[in-house]
Every structure is written in structure tokens, then in C-alpha cells.
Amino acid sequence: MGTQIMLSLNDINIDYGKNRYWKSHYWLFPPGSEANVPTEYVSGVRLQPGYEASLADVRFRLCHLGYSYAETRAKFETYVHRWQRTDGDLKITYDEFHDTMTGIEFATLTSDDLKPYIWDFRDFVIDRLATTDDDRYVLEDFFYGMDFPITLRTLCDRPDNLQLPVRWQTQDLIDSGWVALEDLKDIDRQTYINNHTLLFGRIQDYFGVEGPKAFDNWLHAQGLPRVTSYTRSYSGGTPTQETLTLPVAVRHKIHHPENTHNTLTDDELRESTELLLGIVKQLPPPGIGLA
């Protein structure tokens, strides 16, 4: 049967993996989200190490890491378009999907409601979307292959969901030896690079700070230390050493891969992204305009 790893909203499992086949949800959780989370066994519910945050906190991260409303809608519509190239029977709009997802009242939804679907949340959603058996067959393949954050992001648009807990139950997979804790924390490097670049530029635009040097000064004025070494290289010149705020040093390393005097580590990329998110978090709504 294997060992499962679950992501739940208000104790309703909404995504799962098994053994070596799972998706990392670590990036959804802000630093400090480690918690003992309820995990269900045949013998009853026990508290096990995992991750927990409110859906509101998860929504903030989704909105600023590639899944704003507009970005999510575009990802969904692109996915539908690709499907329709080879399966013209698929008829679904983002508005239909969005209305279906936001129509689910997670505050009162129980595991008994999912029992007819063998507790598979995806089948529960498909039943709500499908109008015929043919629809069901097409939607099953479609929904099972869809980028999961699209589903999670739409659930954020129901206001009474936002204070509900999102939990990632990870310990069983670790205890069974399928993964190490470090595996769960690994980042998708290219996605992080893309998100860092977008977030960096959006903050610059919001505050009207032009150019990396001015932005480094601005970040330092916000309390970010200048402790990251960066070696600037000029064609035909002698390399020079600078000490910068981490986000600006990371920006330079991303934009100048030809400069072999520097390396960009995953830890730097993750920490810099968290620093930028921390700045946005302090802004009054609607922040930098992503919703």
C-alpha cells in the first residue's frame, strides 16, 4: 500500500502523495510553521511533526509567488487550451471551476461528506463539476493532471476559508524512510529564480526605486544588513569585491551567470525570497497590488 503524505484544509485531505511520488508543499508555509499536526491512523488520531499555517498566510505566499488571481486564471486557461488541442470534448471555463471551488464550505465539510468518494477530494470536486458521465471521464484526467496550487488558490477566494488551518502531514513518509527532512525542504530552483526576479521588480516599482544600487540603499534603510559578498567583474578589468544586501546580491547572481566569481546557493535564494516577502507583508492592503 505504501506510505502517504497529506495536505489538508481544516482536516479535509485535499492533496496526497505516496512513497517517492509526491509534490513538495514546503514553499507554501512561512518560516516557523513547524508544528505537531493531527494525523489519522486506524488506532485513532495522533499528533506528529509537520507544518501548519492559516489559509490566509498560505494565500499571501501564493499571491506573491506566482499565483495571484490573474496568474492563476492564466495558468488554468493555458492548461485548458493545451487539453483542447487533442480533446475537444473538454468544456470548462475558469469561472465555472472557480465558482465550484468557492462554493465548497470547508468550515462545515466533514470526512463523512467525502466517504462516497472514498475520501478522495478530487473525485468530490469532479462530481460537482460533471453534468454527464462523459464529462466525468474527461474531467478526471484533466483534474488529476492539473497544477495543484491552482486548486488551492481558488479555495482562498472564499473569505470564510481564510482562517482555517492548512496542514502538511509529513512525518510518516520520513519515518518510513522514503524521504529525509531535507528532501521535503528542497526548492524548485528555476521557479524560485523566476519568483525572486518578479518580486524584486514589483517592490522596486511599488516604491519607485530605480536601479539595483538605489534599491540596495533602500533595502539597507529598511533594516536589511549588508553582509553578502559579491565580486563584480568587468571585461578586461580587475574583479572588485562588494558587500550588499542579500536580495541585491542574489539579483546580481541571477542576472549575471557569466560572472564565474560568484555562486548562488539554494539557501541564499530561499532566504532572499523570504526577506522580500517580509517587506511586502508589512504593507497595508492591497500591498503591491497582487490579489
Rosetta silent file (secondary structure, phi, psi, omega in degrees, C-alpha in Angstrom):
SEQUENCE: MGTQIMLSLNDINIDYGKNRYWKSHYWLFPPGSEANVPTEYVSGVRLQPGYEASLADVRFRLCHLGYSYAETRAKFETYVHRWQRTDGDLKITYDEFHDTMTGIEFATLTSDDLKPYIWDFRDFVIDRLATTDDDRYVLEDFFYGMDFPITLRTLCDRPDNLQLPVRWQTQDLIDSGWVALEDLKDIDRQTYINNHTLLFGRIQDYFGVEGPKAFDNWLHAQGLPRVTSYTRSYSGGTPTQETLTLPVAVRHKIHHPENTHNTLTDDELRESTELLLGIVKQLPPPGIGLA
SCORE:     score description
SCORE:     0.000 S_00000001
   1 L     0.000  -36.262  178.542    0.000    0.000    0.000 S_00000001
   2 L    88.558  178.139 -178.006    2.834    2.408    0.696 S_00000001
   3 L  -113.136  131.868 -176.574    3.106    5.474    2.885 S_00000001
   4 E   -99.763  155.240  173.403    1.088    8.613    2.209 S_00000001
   5 E  -128.449  127.494 -168.574    1.882   12.281    2.715 S_00000001
   6 E  -118.933  145.777  165.652   -1.145   14.568    3.019 S_00000001
   7 E  -115.058  128.554 -176.797   -2.010   18.238    2.657 S_00000001
   8 E  -127.083  153.279  170.243   -5.251   19.165    4.401 S_00000001
   9 E  -120.041  117.043 -177.022   -7.512   22.187    4.799 S_00000001
  10 L    52.557   41.665  176.961   -9.426   22.135    8.077 S_00000001
  11 L    69.265   14.139  170.399   -8.562   18.411    8.364 S_00000001
  12 E  -102.170  117.867 -178.534  -10.003   17.584    4.925 S_00000001
  13 E   -67.939  121.838 -177.780   -7.267   15.998    2.797 S_00000001
  14 E  -113.091  -12.230  173.573   -7.040   17.955   -0.450 S_00000001
  15 E  -155.423  147.741 -179.780   -3.808   16.565   -1.884 S_00000001
  16 E  -149.373  159.116  172.534   -1.719   13.489   -1.235 S_00000001
  17 E  -135.882  178.801 -177.858    1.322   11.609   -2.437 S_00000001
  18 E  -150.535  135.426  175.700    2.784    8.207   -1.780 S_00000001
  19 L    53.967 -115.043 -179.374    6.298    6.806   -1.340 S_00000001
  20 L   -95.624    3.928 -176.188    8.501    8.616   -3.874 S_00000001
  21 E  -111.509   93.589 -177.165    5.602   10.182   -5.769 S_00000001
  22 L  -156.080  160.578  177.792    4.636   13.415   -4.032 S_00000001
  23 L  -108.267  140.002  179.197    4.677   17.164   -4.526 S_00000001
  24 L   -79.371  127.224  174.984    6.522   19.486   -2.194 S_00000001
  25 L  -111.325   11.934 -176.834    4.271   21.941   -0.370 S_00000001
  26 H   -58.926  -37.130 -176.386    7.033   23.266    1.867 S_00000001
  27 H   -66.550  -16.907  179.677    7.144   26.591   -0.012 S_00000001
  28 H   -73.442  -20.134 -170.337    3.531   27.304    0.958 S_00000001
  29 L  -103.014  129.922  178.049    4.404   27.636    4.641 S_00000001
  30 L   -67.399  159.126  176.135    6.057   30.710    6.170 S_00000001
  31 L   -53.753  142.178 -179.076    9.145   30.247    8.369 S_00000001
  32 L    87.695   12.591 -178.028    8.215   28.976   11.805 S_00000001
  33 L   -87.534    3.259  177.811    5.328   26.807   10.584 S_00000001
  34 E   -62.128  134.729 -177.591    6.710   23.629   12.131 S_00000001
  35 E  -158.933  160.204  168.900    4.017   22.121   14.364 S_00000001
  36 E   -85.162  115.299 -173.350    2.644   18.902   15.752 S_00000001
  37 E  -111.328  146.826  179.220   -0.291   18.231   13.457 S_00000001
  38 E   -66.065  130.405 -179.303   -3.122   15.704   13.880 S_00000001
  39 E  -128.910  129.294 -172.727   -2.509   12.600   11.800 S_00000001
  40 E   -90.158  133.094  175.442   -5.130    9.894   11.427 S_00000001
  41 E  -128.548  169.247  177.547   -4.352    6.207   11.959 S_00000001
  42 L   -58.308  -35.206 -177.487   -6.516    3.117   12.291 S_00000001
  43 L   -81.001   -7.328 -178.789   -5.975    3.306   16.041 S_00000001
  44 E   133.307 -173.525 -177.895   -7.031    6.956   16.176 S_00000001
  45 E   -93.548  131.815  175.818   -5.604   10.455   15.701 S_00000001
  46 E  -126.391  153.381  175.197   -2.080   11.241   16.934 S_00000001
  47 E   -84.812  128.796 -179.626   -0.019   14.422   16.855 S_00000001
  48 E  -134.399  150.678  178.011    3.016   14.133   14.578 S_00000001
  49 E   -58.162  138.752  178.870    5.609   16.677   13.393 S_00000001
  50 E  -170.651 -147.927 -177.681    4.552   18.531   10.259 S_00000001
  51 E  -135.259  143.910 -179.279    3.660   22.037    9.106 S_00000001
  52 E  -147.108  137.258  173.776    0.683   24.277    9.815 S_00000001
  53 E  -153.833  160.803  174.514   -0.418   27.775    8.765 S_00000001
  54 E   -72.320  154.579  176.414   -3.693   29.567    8.208 S_00000001
  55 H   -61.808  -28.873  176.816   -5.044   29.606    4.680 S_00000001
  56 H   -61.583  -43.212  177.976   -4.673   33.400    4.848 S_00000001
  57 H   -67.775  -37.929  177.069   -0.901   33.035    5.299 S_00000001
  58 H   -65.315  -41.248  178.750   -0.765   30.443    2.523 S_00000001
  59 H   -58.862  -43.499  178.545   -2.784   32.776    0.289 S_00000001
  60 H   -56.469  -45.423 -178.923   -0.261   35.582    0.821 S_00000001
  61 H   -68.606  -42.087  177.325    2.557   33.348   -0.345 S_00000001
  62 H   -58.313  -46.723 -176.275    0.601   32.008   -3.310 S_00000001
  63 H   -60.943  -34.028 -174.677   -0.301   35.525   -4.452 S_00000001
  64 H  -101.279   -1.103  179.244    3.317   36.693   -4.386 S_00000001
  65 L  -124.117   43.550  169.569    4.973   33.506   -5.650 S_00000001
  66 L   103.643   -0.405 -175.913    3.261   33.048   -8.982 S_00000001
  67 L  -131.545   48.267  166.366   -0.400   32.508   -8.117 S_00000001
  68 L   -64.261  170.891 -179.928   -2.104   35.880   -7.955 S_00000001
  69 H   -56.471  -47.743 -177.158   -5.689   35.791   -9.203 S_00000001
  70 H   -64.741  -41.177 -179.574   -4.612   36.862  -12.698 S_00000001
  71 H   -67.568  -39.367  179.467   -1.692   34.426  -12.812 S_00000001
  72 H   -65.655  -44.564  178.440   -3.825   31.536  -11.581 S_00000001
  73 H   -59.787  -43.711 -179.587   -6.529   32.247  -14.127 S_00000001
  74 H   -64.456  -40.759  178.502   -3.925   32.403  -16.907 S_00000001
  75 H   -63.058  -42.733  179.780   -2.337   29.107  -15.824 S_00000001
  76 H   -62.884  -47.952 -176.425   -5.747   27.418  -15.772 S_00000001
  77 H   -66.823  -34.166  175.250   -6.753   28.745  -19.190 S_00000001
  78 H   -65.052  -41.995  178.785   -3.408   27.737  -20.702 S_00000001
  79 H   -62.775  -42.993  177.632   -3.859   24.231  -19.296 S_00000001
  80 H   -61.990  -44.619 -178.752   -7.387   24.022  -20.762 S_00000001
  81 H   -60.221  -41.408  179.398   -6.139   25.235  -24.149 S_00000001
  82 H   -64.636  -39.888  177.811   -3.450   22.543  -24.238 S_00000001
  83 H   -63.209  -41.788 -174.573   -6.018   19.882  -23.407 S_00000001
  84 H   -71.087  -13.822  174.777   -8.391   21.076  -26.112 S_00000001
  85 H   -63.130  -33.163 -176.875   -5.729   20.645  -28.783 S_00000001
  86 H  -119.383   -9.461 -179.981   -6.225   16.888  -28.502 S_00000001
  87 L  -140.199   88.538 -178.494   -9.523   16.597  -26.612 S_00000001
  88 L   -70.880   -7.221  179.947  -12.205   18.915  -27.884 S_00000001
  89 L   -77.173  -13.123 -179.459  -14.740   17.342  -25.508 S_00000001
  90 L   -75.937  116.243  179.523  -13.316   19.277  -22.574 S_00000001
  91 L  -126.845   98.007  177.863  -15.664   22.182  -21.898 S_00000001
  92 L  -154.319  138.815  176.868  -14.813   24.133  -18.776 S_00000001
  93 L  -109.264  162.922  178.082  -14.087   27.773  -18.032 S_00000001
  94 H   -64.356  -37.189  179.572  -12.114   29.233  -15.170 S_00000001
  95 H   -61.815  -39.953  177.821  -15.249   30.940  -13.880 S_00000001
  96 H   -64.367  -45.478  179.161  -17.048   27.583  -13.701 S_00000001
  97 H   -63.624  -46.048 -178.000  -14.130   25.985  -11.902 S_00000001
  98 H   -61.750  -44.606  179.847  -13.701   28.972   -9.577 S_00000001
  99 H   -63.440  -37.531  178.476  -17.403   29.084   -8.680 S_00000001
 100 H   -65.235  -45.283 -177.400  -17.381   25.366   -7.929 S_00000001
 101 H   -67.888  -43.429 -179.101  -14.352   25.593   -5.654 S_00000001
 102 H   -74.245  -11.814  175.850  -15.525   28.670   -3.770 S_00000001
 103 L   -80.691   -7.365  179.940  -18.913   27.011   -3.330 S_00000001
 104 L   -85.849  121.533 -176.878  -17.359   24.388   -1.046 S_00000001
 105 L   -93.160   90.503 -175.274  -17.902   25.321    2.599 S_00000001
 106 L   -67.883  -24.000 -179.561  -14.800   23.915    4.283 S_00000001
 107 L   -62.764  -26.690 -179.028  -15.824   25.247    7.688 S_00000001
 108 L  -117.142   -5.523  179.963  -18.591   22.614    7.821 S_00000001
 109 L   -67.176  135.737 -179.884  -17.258   19.967    5.406 S_00000001
 110 L  -124.002  166.640  178.470  -16.516   16.655    7.141 S_00000001
 111 H   -63.832  -27.403  176.965  -14.810   13.419    6.166 S_00000001
 112 H   -63.573  -31.166  178.274  -18.265   11.788    6.071 S_00000001
 113 H   -66.265  -26.141 -179.037  -19.135   14.098    3.151 S_00000001
 114 H   -95.841   -4.883 -177.386  -16.215   12.581    1.226 S_00000001
 115 H   -57.388  -41.239  178.508  -16.951    8.976    2.168 S_00000001
 116 H   -62.103  -16.633 -178.536  -18.963    8.286   -1.065 S_00000001
 117 H  -106.091   18.508 -177.235  -15.824    9.319   -2.988 S_00000001
 118 L    55.019   38.913  176.068  -13.545    7.045   -0.922 S_00000001
 119 L    58.744   28.083  177.919  -12.318   10.211    0.768 S_00000001
 120 L  -100.324  109.773 -176.788  -10.742   11.499   -2.452 S_00000001
 121 H   -60.495  -34.063 -179.365  -11.241   15.265   -2.604 S_00000001
 122 H   -63.885  -41.968  177.764  -10.537   15.327   -6.340 S_00000001
 123 H   -66.152  -35.015  176.207  -13.411   12.937   -7.033 S_00000001
 124 H   -60.326  -43.222  179.125  -15.630   15.073   -4.790 S_00000001
 125 H   -69.177  -43.468 -179.935  -14.821   18.122   -6.945 S_00000001
 126 H   -58.584  -39.722  178.326  -15.258   16.232  -10.208 S_00000001
 127 H   -61.145  -34.618  179.328  -18.738   15.163   -9.098 S_00000001
 128 H   -76.096  -28.049 -178.409  -19.643   18.820   -8.603 S_00000001
 129 H   -85.867  -34.087 -171.747  -18.241   19.837  -11.986 S_00000001
 130 L   -78.085  139.760  174.181  -19.555   16.976  -14.132 S_00000001
 131 L  -109.441  -18.510  177.351  -23.031   17.050  -15.677 S_00000001
 132 L  -138.061  167.941  176.347  -22.748   13.730  -17.580 S_00000001
 133 H   -62.725  -37.494  177.873  -20.724   10.524  -17.319 S_00000001
 134 H   -61.510  -41.372  176.345  -18.701   11.633  -20.345 S_00000001
 135 H   -57.097  -43.764 -176.750  -17.865   14.851  -18.520 S_00000001
 136 H   -59.990  -44.592 -178.439  -16.685   12.842  -15.556 S_00000001
 137 H   -62.853  -43.042 -179.345  -14.245   10.741  -17.603 S_00000001
 138 H   -68.826  -45.483 -177.398  -12.708   13.787  -19.265 S_00000001
 139 H   -66.404  -29.995  179.435  -12.577   15.856  -16.080 S_00000001
 140 H   -60.912  -50.618  178.317  -10.976   13.025  -14.133 S_00000001
 141 H   -63.964  -42.255 -178.219   -7.897   13.009  -16.340 S_00000001
 142 H   -61.187  -50.564 -173.901   -7.909   16.797  -16.559 S_00000001
 143 H   -70.115  -36.597 -179.204   -8.189   17.437  -12.844 S_00000001
 144 H   -68.100  -25.053 -178.840   -5.690   14.769  -11.814 S_00000001
 145 H   -96.346   -3.040 -174.640   -3.052   16.306  -14.083 S_00000001
 146 L   -77.118  146.625  175.992   -3.647   19.940  -13.159 S_00000001
 147 L   -56.424  115.949 -171.810   -1.101   22.016  -11.237 S_00000001
 148 H   -59.150  -38.156  179.862   -2.330   21.624   -7.637 S_00000001
 149 H   -57.315  -21.945  174.547   -1.703   25.241   -6.496 S_00000001
 150 H   -61.337  -46.052  178.152   -4.421   26.309   -8.950 S_00000001
 151 H   -61.738  -48.635 -177.112   -6.920   24.359   -6.868 S_00000001
 152 H   -62.982  -39.926 -178.176   -5.556   25.667   -3.572 S_00000001
 153 H   -65.140  -37.209  179.023   -5.501   29.264   -4.793 S_00000001
 154 H   -67.236  -33.174  178.103   -9.175   29.160   -5.796 S_00000001
 155 H   -65.116  -22.396  179.080  -10.077   27.891   -2.320 S_00000001
 156 L   -72.231  -15.521 -175.046   -8.503   31.072   -0.942 S_00000001
 157 L   -86.559    2.467  170.711  -11.177   33.192   -2.616 S_00000001
 158 L   -98.911  110.962 -170.790  -13.871   32.090   -0.184 S_00000001
 159 H   -55.328  -37.897 -176.594  -13.415   34.510    2.767 S_00000001
 160 H   -76.552   -1.109  172.055  -14.627   32.151    5.489 S_00000001
 161 H   -83.033  -23.301 -162.358  -11.935   29.646    4.473 S_00000001
 162 L   -64.792  -29.481 -179.925   -9.050   32.010    5.220 S_00000001
 163 L   -90.650    1.546  179.190   -8.717   31.416    8.964 S_00000001
 164 L   -76.352  151.797 -178.028   -8.890   27.640    8.582 S_00000001
 165 E   -80.867  136.231  169.169   -5.695   25.618    9.133 S_00000001
 166 E  -103.492  127.092 -177.078   -3.648   24.212    6.278 S_00000001
 167 E  -128.713  138.861  175.519   -1.579   21.247    7.445 S_00000001
 168 E  -114.646  113.730 -175.246    1.093   19.175    5.739 S_00000001
 169 E   -94.423  101.624 -168.523    1.420   15.755    7.348 S_00000001
 170 L  -110.893  -20.138 -164.369    4.961   14.680    6.536 S_00000001
 171 H   -65.363  -36.234 -178.721    6.306   12.534    9.390 S_00000001
 172 H   -59.779  -39.704 -178.788    5.074    9.127    8.223 S_00000001
 173 H   -67.015  -35.588  176.931    6.978    9.493    4.953 S_00000001
 174 H   -69.911  -48.237 -177.396   10.137   10.402    6.870 S_00000001
 175 H   -62.149  -31.125 -178.613    9.738    7.618    9.430 S_00000001
 176 L   -80.197   -8.116  175.914    9.189    5.047    6.676 S_00000001
 177 L    89.032    6.166 -179.400   12.491    6.018    5.056 S_00000001
 178 L   -74.703  -31.347  179.539   11.111    7.251    1.732 S_00000001
 179 L  -140.529  160.649  167.284   12.447   10.783    2.244 S_00000001
 180 L  -101.336  160.974  179.176   14.713   12.757    4.547 S_00000001
 181 H   -55.344  -37.148 -179.605   13.587   16.042    6.072 S_00000001
 182 H   -63.259  -31.288  178.538   15.980   17.845    3.718 S_00000001
 183 H   -63.484  -39.709 -179.390   14.143   16.337    0.734 S_00000001
 184 H   -65.487  -28.962 -175.005   10.906   17.990    1.840 S_00000001
 185 H   -92.010   -6.999  179.394   12.667   21.359    2.059 S_00000001
 186 L   -57.023  144.750  179.951   14.354   21.212   -1.351 S_00000001
 187 L  -103.877  154.678  168.053   13.352   24.101   -3.620 S_00000001
 188 L   -82.207  100.839 -168.352   12.430   24.178   -7.280 S_00000001
 189 H   -59.463  -46.265 -176.842   15.390   26.347   -8.193 S_00000001
 190 H   -66.500  -38.235  177.149   14.149   27.737  -11.506 S_00000001
 191 H   -63.889  -42.375  178.406   10.737   28.589  -10.060 S_00000001
 192 H   -63.427  -40.418  178.197   12.390   30.373   -7.143 S_00000001
 193 H   -61.477  -46.007  179.431   14.620   32.339   -9.522 S_00000001
 194 H   -61.184  -45.591 -177.769   11.594   33.428  -11.565 S_00000001
 195 H   -67.409  -38.738  178.011    9.617   34.399   -8.464 S_00000001
 196 H   -62.070  -44.252 -179.663   12.547   36.263   -6.908 S_00000001
 197 H   -61.654  -44.913  179.164   13.045   38.277  -10.090 S_00000001
 198 H   -64.880  -45.397 -177.474    9.359   39.204  -10.280 S_00000001
 199 H   -65.748  -41.792  177.078    9.093   40.057   -6.590 S_00000001
 200 H   -56.199  -50.665 -178.298   12.279   42.138   -6.672 S_00000001
 201 H   -67.349  -37.284 -179.073   10.988   44.173   -9.628 S_00000001
 202 H   -67.077  -38.326  177.584    7.476   44.598   -8.214 S_00000001
 203 H   -67.287  -42.604  175.986    8.798   46.002   -4.938 S_00000001
 204 H   -56.537  -47.520 -179.015   11.080   48.390   -6.844 S_00000001
 205 H   -63.251  -41.775 -176.700    8.126   49.593   -8.934 S_00000001
 206 H   -62.775  -41.548 -177.705    5.841   49.979   -5.910 S_00000001
 207 H   -94.403   -2.374  177.581    8.311   52.194   -4.040 S_00000001
 208 L    67.571   36.032  179.820    9.678   53.908   -7.150 S_00000001
 209 L  -103.509  111.671 -175.581   13.280   52.852   -6.525 S_00000001
 210 L   -98.032  134.634  174.890   15.173   52.603   -9.803 S_00000001
 211 L    87.971  143.220 -178.541   18.340   50.617  -10.240 S_00000001
 212 H   -60.944  -37.788 -178.315   19.975   47.911   -8.106 S_00000001
 213 H   -64.984  -45.607  178.379   22.321   50.336   -6.297 S_00000001
 214 H   -65.286  -36.085 -179.942   19.489   52.599   -5.169 S_00000001
 215 H   -69.862  -35.152  176.063   17.448   49.564   -4.194 S_00000001
 216 H   -62.119  -42.698  177.205   20.355   48.211   -2.151 S_00000001
 217 H   -62.900  -41.341 -178.858   20.456   51.529   -0.277 S_00000001
 218 H   -65.371  -44.517  178.784   16.684   51.421    0.192 S_00000001
 219 H   -62.257  -40.026  178.375   16.741   47.839    1.497 S_00000001
 220 H   -63.190  -38.161  177.941   19.538   48.731    3.898 S_00000001
 221 H   -67.082  -23.723  177.138   17.436   51.646    5.167 S_00000001
 222 L   -83.006   -1.943  177.219   14.621   49.150    5.829 S_00000001
 223 L   107.807    0.295  178.316   16.910   47.229    8.158 S_00000001
 224 L   -79.703  127.052 -177.266   18.412   44.599    5.849 S_00000001
 225 L   -74.374  152.308  171.991   22.132   44.224    6.624 S_00000001
 226 E   -94.990   94.386 -176.263   24.857   44.474    4.032 S_00000001
 227 E  -133.957    2.460 -175.216   26.648   41.217    4.769 S_00000001
 228 E  -102.564  122.247 -179.688   26.662   39.343    1.437 S_00000001
 229 E   -77.165  139.041  175.329   29.868   39.403   -0.592 S_00000001
 230 E  -139.957  131.221  179.015   29.617   39.884   -4.335 S_00000001
 231 E   -99.657  114.279  179.136   32.528   40.015   -6.778 S_00000001
 232 E   -87.370  133.730 -176.431   31.900   42.399   -9.625 S_00000001
 233 L  -121.195  132.306  177.398   33.726   41.509  -12.836 S_00000001
 234 L  -116.761  143.360  178.974   34.473   43.819  -15.757 S_00000001
 235 L   -60.855  119.541  178.877   35.696   42.739  -19.163 S_00000001
 236 L    79.015   -0.001 -178.013   39.439   43.262  -19.174 S_00000001
 237 L  -110.723  176.166  178.701   39.390   44.726  -15.653 S_00000001
 238 L   -86.882  130.117  177.561   40.270   43.559  -12.188 S_00000001
 239 L   -58.106  141.875  178.961   37.421   41.996  -10.202 S_00000001
 240 E  -121.206  146.151 -176.992   36.236   44.121   -7.292 S_00000001
 241 E   -96.813  134.993  176.031   34.622   42.992   -4.053 S_00000001
 242 E  -127.397  157.100  172.415   31.366   44.493   -2.772 S_00000001
 243 E  -120.529  120.502 -169.970   29.219   43.850    0.280 S_00000001
 244 E  -127.415  167.726  166.896   25.491   44.074   -0.454 S_00000001
 245 E   -65.754  152.183 -176.104   22.115   43.254    0.980 S_00000001
 246 H   -59.178  -45.437 -178.687   21.250   39.660    0.221 S_00000001
 247 H   -59.883  -37.496 -179.696   18.394   40.393   -2.252 S_00000001
 248 H   -72.771  -39.324  176.274   20.579   42.632   -4.405 S_00000001
 249 H   -61.809  -42.525  177.708   23.476   40.163   -4.339 S_00000001
 250 H   -63.890  -41.290  178.029   21.059   37.390   -5.353 S_00000001
 251 H   -57.285  -46.475 -179.275   19.655   39.617   -8.097 S_00000001
 252 H   -62.927  -41.184 -178.259   23.164   40.153   -9.497 S_00000001
 253 H   -66.426  -34.275  176.966   23.962   36.435   -9.373 S_00000001
 254 H   -69.368  -45.723 -172.662   20.739   35.632  -11.251 S_00000001
 255 H   -80.518  -14.303 -177.801   21.240   38.321  -13.902 S_00000001
 256 L  -129.799   65.398  178.899   24.960   37.695  -14.447 S_00000001
 257 L   -67.083  -16.977  179.139   25.522   33.940  -14.693 S_00000001
 258 L   -71.705  -17.263 -179.879   28.514   34.693  -16.918 S_00000001
 259 L   -83.760   99.477 -173.360   30.324   36.052  -13.854 S_00000001
 260 L   -81.834    3.642  177.870   32.004   32.906  -12.553 S_00000001
 261 L   -78.600  -11.114 -176.915   33.428   34.643   -9.475 S_00000001
 262 L  -125.201  152.531  172.420   30.085   34.123   -7.671 S_00000001
 263 L  -128.038  147.028  178.743   27.818   31.179   -6.912 S_00000001
 264 L  -111.030  114.702 -179.579   24.151   31.277   -5.959 S_00000001
 265 L   -89.479  158.884  176.498   23.132   28.697   -3.375 S_00000001
 266 H   -62.333  -37.335  179.960   19.621   27.408   -2.788 S_00000001
 267 H   -63.496  -40.890  177.474   19.789   28.682    0.799 S_00000001
 268 H   -63.312  -42.684 -178.098   20.587   32.213   -0.404 S_00000001
 269 H   -64.052  -43.760  179.216   17.753   32.084   -2.901 S_00000001
 270 H   -66.344  -47.499 -177.398   15.253   30.899   -0.300 S_00000001
 271 H   -63.978  -40.964  179.606   16.375   33.367    2.393 S_00000001
 272 H   -63.925  -40.765  177.062   16.361   36.310   -0.005 S_00000001
 273 H   -61.034  -41.187  178.838   12.838   35.469   -1.154 S_00000001
 274 H   -65.444  -37.338  177.338   11.696   35.385    2.482 S_00000001
 275 H   -62.718  -42.791  178.959   13.279   38.798    3.110 S_00000001
 276 H   -67.018  -40.783  176.662   11.394   40.288    0.158 S_00000001
 277 H   -62.427  -36.988  179.037    8.146   38.662    1.274 S_00000001
 278 H   -62.759  -35.914  177.212    8.719   40.124    4.739 S_00000001
 279 H   -66.343  -46.042 -179.170    8.883   43.640    3.276 S_00000001
 280 H   -63.869  -36.007 -177.230    5.632   43.148    1.343 S_00000001
 281 H   -60.407  -27.598 -177.894    3.966   41.667    4.434 S_00000001
 282 L   -81.252   -9.001 -176.850    4.377   44.990    6.248 S_00000001
 283 L   -79.201  147.110  173.983    2.456   46.948    3.609 S_00000001
 284 L   -69.212  153.215  177.652   -1.198   47.904    4.146 S_00000001
 285 L   -57.113  142.998    5.272   -3.708   46.147    1.851 S_00000001
 286 L   -92.933   28.271  177.900   -3.662   45.681   -1.078 S_00000001
 287 L    64.036 -133.313 -179.730    0.138   45.625   -0.789 S_00000001
 288 L   -88.400   16.692  170.905    1.848   45.643   -4.171 S_00000001
 289 L    92.788    8.443  179.357   -1.461   45.005   -5.873 S_00000001
 290 L   -95.768  126.047 -178.300   -1.451   41.213   -6.132 S_00000001
 291 L  -138.754    0.000    0.000   -4.702   39.595   -5.054 S_00000001
